[in-house]
GROMACS .gro file of C-alpha atoms in nm:
model
  187
    1MET     CA    1  20.418   1.265  12.482
    2PRO     CA    2  20.405   1.403  12.124
    3SER     CA    3  20.725   1.398  11.920
    4ARG     CA    4  20.933   1.713  11.869
    5ILE     CA    5  20.751   1.943  11.632
    6PRO     CA    6  20.934   2.155  11.374
    7ARG     CA    7  20.938   2.527  11.460
    8GLN     CA    8  20.754   2.625  11.143
    9SER     CA    9  20.446   2.433  11.260
   10ALA     CA   10  20.389   2.678  11.543
   11VAL     CA   11  20.025   2.727  11.457
   12GLY     CA   12  19.931   2.385  11.336
   13GLY     CA   13  20.062   2.175  11.053
   14PRO     CA   14  20.087   1.820  10.931
   15ASN     CA   15  20.249   1.690  11.248
   16ARG     CA   16  19.991   1.808  11.498
   17PRO     CA   17  19.646   1.957  11.541
   18GLY     CA   18  19.568   2.318  11.451
   19THR     CA   19  19.583   2.616  11.681
   20ASP     CA   20  19.249   2.559  11.852
   21ALA     CA   21  19.349   2.210  11.960
   22VAL     CA   22  19.673   2.315  12.136
   23LEU     CA   23  19.575   2.647  12.294
   24SER     CA   24  19.355   2.709  12.593
   25GLU     CA   25  19.043   2.912  12.518
   26GLU     CA   26  19.204   3.215  12.682
   27LEU     CA   27  19.526   3.183  12.480
   28ALA     CA   28  19.333   3.137  12.155
   29SER     CA   29  19.166   3.469  12.236
   30VAL     CA   30  19.510   3.625  12.296
   31VAL     CA   31  19.629   3.504  11.954
   32SER     CA   32  19.318   3.649  11.789
   33GLY     CA   33  19.377   3.980  11.965
   34ALA     CA   34  19.741   3.988  11.855
   35ARG     CA   35  19.636   3.917  11.496
   36ARG     CA   36  19.381   4.201  11.504
   37ARG     CA   37  19.637   4.438  11.659
   38ALA     CA   38  19.896   4.360  11.389
   39LEU     CA   39  19.641   4.418  11.113
   40ARG     CA   40  19.515   4.741  11.271
   41ASP     CA   41  19.871   4.870  11.319
   42GLY     CA   42  19.962   4.788  10.961
   43ASP     CA   43  20.241   4.553  11.066
   44ARG     CA   44  20.351   4.286  10.822
   45GLN     CA   45  20.382   4.017  11.088
   46ILE     CA   46  20.241   3.925  11.425
   47ASP     CA   47  20.535   3.973  11.659
   48THR     CA   48  20.605   3.907  12.024
   49ALA     CA   49  20.510   4.262  12.125
   50HIS     CA   50  20.162   4.203  11.976
   51LEU     CA   51  20.139   3.881  12.178
   52LEU     CA   52  20.255   4.051  12.500
   53HIS     CA   53  20.007   4.337  12.451
   54SER     CA   54  19.720   4.095  12.400
   55LEU     CA   55  19.829   3.879  12.697
   56LEU     CA   56  19.834   4.181  12.929
   57GLU     CA   57  19.495   4.302  12.811
   58SER     CA   58  19.309   3.975  12.830
   59ASP     CA   59  19.473   3.724  13.066
   60PRO     CA   60  19.429   3.782  13.442
   61GLU     CA   61  19.684   3.510  13.529
   62VAL     CA   62  19.946   3.691  13.323
   63ARG     CA   63  19.867   4.030  13.479
   64ALA     CA   64  19.889   3.873  13.824
   65VAL     CA   65  20.253   3.765  13.786
   66PHE     CA   66  20.371   4.121  13.735
   67ASP     CA   67  20.482   4.341  14.023
   68GLY     CA   68  20.145   4.508  14.081
   69GLY     CA   69  19.908   4.729  13.886
   70PRO     CA   70  20.152   5.015  13.822
   71GLN     CA   71  20.392   4.784  13.639
   72VAL     CA   72  20.111   4.648  13.419
   73ALA     CA   73  19.991   5.003  13.349
   74ARG     CA   74  20.346   5.109  13.256
   75LEU     CA   75  20.379   4.811  13.021
   76LEU     CA   76  20.043   4.875  12.855
   77GLY     CA   77  20.127   5.244  12.819
   78TYR     CA   78  20.455   5.160  12.651
   79LEU     CA   79  20.287   4.909  12.418
   80VAL     CA   80  20.024   5.166  12.317
   81GLN     CA   81  20.301   5.418  12.245
   82ARG     CA   82  20.471   5.152  12.037
   83SER     CA   83  20.161   5.102  11.825
   84ILE     CA   84  20.099   5.473  11.768
   85GLY     CA   85  20.449   5.614  11.747
   86TYR     CA   86  20.749   5.427  11.869
   87GLY     CA   87  20.630   5.124  11.675
   88LEU     CA   88  20.673   5.308  11.349
   89ARG     CA   89  21.043   5.215  11.366
   90TRP     CA   90  20.937   4.852  11.381
   91GLN     CA   91  20.669   4.862  11.111
   92SER     CA   92  20.920   4.869  10.828
   93ALA     CA   93  21.099   4.555  10.943
   94VAL     CA   94  21.010   4.214  11.072
   95GLU     CA   95  21.112   4.084  11.414
   96ASN     CA   96  21.414   3.892  11.285
   97SER     CA   97  21.435   3.862  10.910
   98GLY     CA   98  21.277   3.565  10.742
   99ALA     CA   99  20.923   3.456  10.682
  100GLY     CA  100  20.723   3.281  10.947
  101PRO     CA  101  20.433   3.045  10.887
  102MET     CA  102  20.126   3.210  10.738
  103VAL     CA  103  19.822   3.279  10.952
  104ALA     CA  104  19.488   3.428  10.859
  105GLY     CA  105  19.541   3.801  10.823
  106GLY     CA  106  19.922   3.795  10.834
  107SER     CA  107  20.222   3.585  10.918
  108TRP     CA  108  20.411   3.517  11.239
  109SER     CA  109  20.753   3.666  11.294
  110PRO     CA  110  21.003   3.383  11.336
  111VAL     CA  111  21.053   3.479  11.702
  112ALA     CA  112  20.675   3.481  11.769
  113ALA     CA  113  20.637   3.145  11.593
  114GLY     CA  114  20.915   3.005  11.813
  115ALA     CA  115  20.747   3.144  12.126
  116MET     CA  116  20.417   2.980  12.032
  117GLU     CA  117  20.598   2.650  11.980
  118GLN     CA  118  20.776   2.680  12.315
  119ALA     CA  119  20.450   2.765  12.491
  120TYR     CA  120  20.299   2.443  12.361
  121GLU     CA  121  20.609   2.244  12.459
  122ARG     CA  122  20.594   2.389  12.814
  123ALA     CA  123  20.232   2.279  12.840
  124VAL     CA  124  20.318   1.927  12.726
  125LEU     CA  125  20.603   1.902  12.977
  126ARG     CA  126  20.361   2.013  13.248
  127GLY     CA  127  20.122   1.736  13.142
  128ASP     CA  128  19.867   1.968  12.983
  129GLU     CA  129  19.733   1.930  12.631
  130ARG     CA  130  19.682   2.303  12.582
  131ALA     CA  131  19.914   2.598  12.622
  132ARG     CA  132  19.806   2.880  12.853
  133GLY     CA  133  19.896   3.246  12.883
  134LEU     CA  134  20.167   3.181  13.141
  135ASP     CA  135  20.329   2.931  12.903
  136LEU     CA  136  20.342   3.196  12.633
  137LEU     CA  137  20.467   3.466  12.870
  138ALA     CA  138  20.754   3.240  12.980
  139ALA     CA  139  20.834   3.161  12.617
  140LEU     CA  140  20.846   3.532  12.530
  141LEU     CA  141  21.127   3.576  12.782
  142VAL     CA  142  21.356   3.313  12.630
  143ASP     CA  143  21.465   3.466  12.298
  144SER     CA  144  21.691   3.772  12.323
  145ARG     CA  145  21.558   3.890  11.983
  146SER     CA  146  21.205   3.916  12.120
  147ARG     CA  147  21.043   4.259  12.098
  148ALA     CA  148  20.836   4.159  12.400
  149LEU     CA  149  21.157   4.117  12.596
  150GLU     CA  150  21.272   4.461  12.476
  151VAL     CA  151  20.942   4.610  12.595
  152LEU     CA  152  20.969   4.441  12.935
  153ARG     CA  153  21.326   4.563  12.985
  154HIS     CA  154  21.237   4.916  12.874
  155ALA     CA  155  20.953   4.921  13.128
  156GLY     CA  156  21.194   4.816  13.404
  157VAL     CA  157  21.057   4.465  13.463
  158GLU     CA  158  21.304   4.249  13.654
  159LEU     CA  159  21.307   3.920  13.467
  160PRO     CA  160  21.431   3.667  13.727
  161PRO     CA  161  21.151   3.750  13.977
  162LEU     CA  162  20.897   3.747  13.693
  163LEU     CA  163  21.013   3.399  13.585
  164GLU     CA  164  20.989   3.277  13.945
  165ARG     CA  165  20.630   3.401  13.974
  166ILE     CA  166  20.542   3.235  13.641
  167GLU     CA  167  20.683   2.903  13.764
  168ARG     CA  168  20.498   2.936  14.096
  169GLY     CA  169  20.179   2.997  13.903
  170HIS     CA  170  20.229   2.678  13.703
  171GLU     CA  171  20.306   2.479  14.016
  172GLU     CA  172  19.978   2.598  14.167
  173CYS     CA  173  19.790   2.486  13.857
  174VAL     CA  174  19.952   2.142  13.853
  175SER     CA  175  19.914   2.081  14.226
  176GLY     CA  176  19.554   2.200  14.231
  177GLY     CA  177  19.640   2.485  14.467
  178ASP     CA  178  19.387   2.750  14.552
  179ALA     CA  179  19.537   3.009  14.312
  180GLY     CA  180  19.579   3.253  14.601
  181TRP     CA  181  19.904   3.357  14.438
  182LEU     CA  182  19.695   3.526  14.168
  183ARG     CA  183  19.580   3.790  14.415
  184SER     CA  184  19.928   3.879  14.539
  185PRO     CA  185  20.242   3.854  14.324
  186GLU     CA  186  20.452   3.843  14.644
  187GLY     CA  187  20.274   3.555  14.776
   0.00000   0.00000   0.00000
């Protein structure tokens, strides 16, 4: 198992491989989408709301752990409002003051950098070499300063059941289950 990695190395660094080596193909796509969204929105940093938005748009495993299509639609609607209006309150400030590690096209908010680090650590604990979307989603729920957490609460997402569905999803992946849980969040 790799040694503990400093938080500031969330997207690569001297102690471990770069982003592509520690993210699944799907999660690397999510990170690229979050980067593009931050640039397009004129935000100074890639924050956890950018990551959540990109996860919901592009990762079917992540969408499947929510309480049905209406909840995902409500979340996406709120995130779009954030980027075109509500988000203007956030554009003038970073998600927790302080500079995060630099990435192409912007920097990570400290909370987003921490979430990326935790996603990788969850993957390692599960015995996987690459973090997946569910790892990142779980990591977004840990830090009370996370804008993603604020978005989820505002949209009425109940966090304990969401965490249970995330853990069930990981158990299915580890045990080689048939992923039937992806079709029904209750199931």
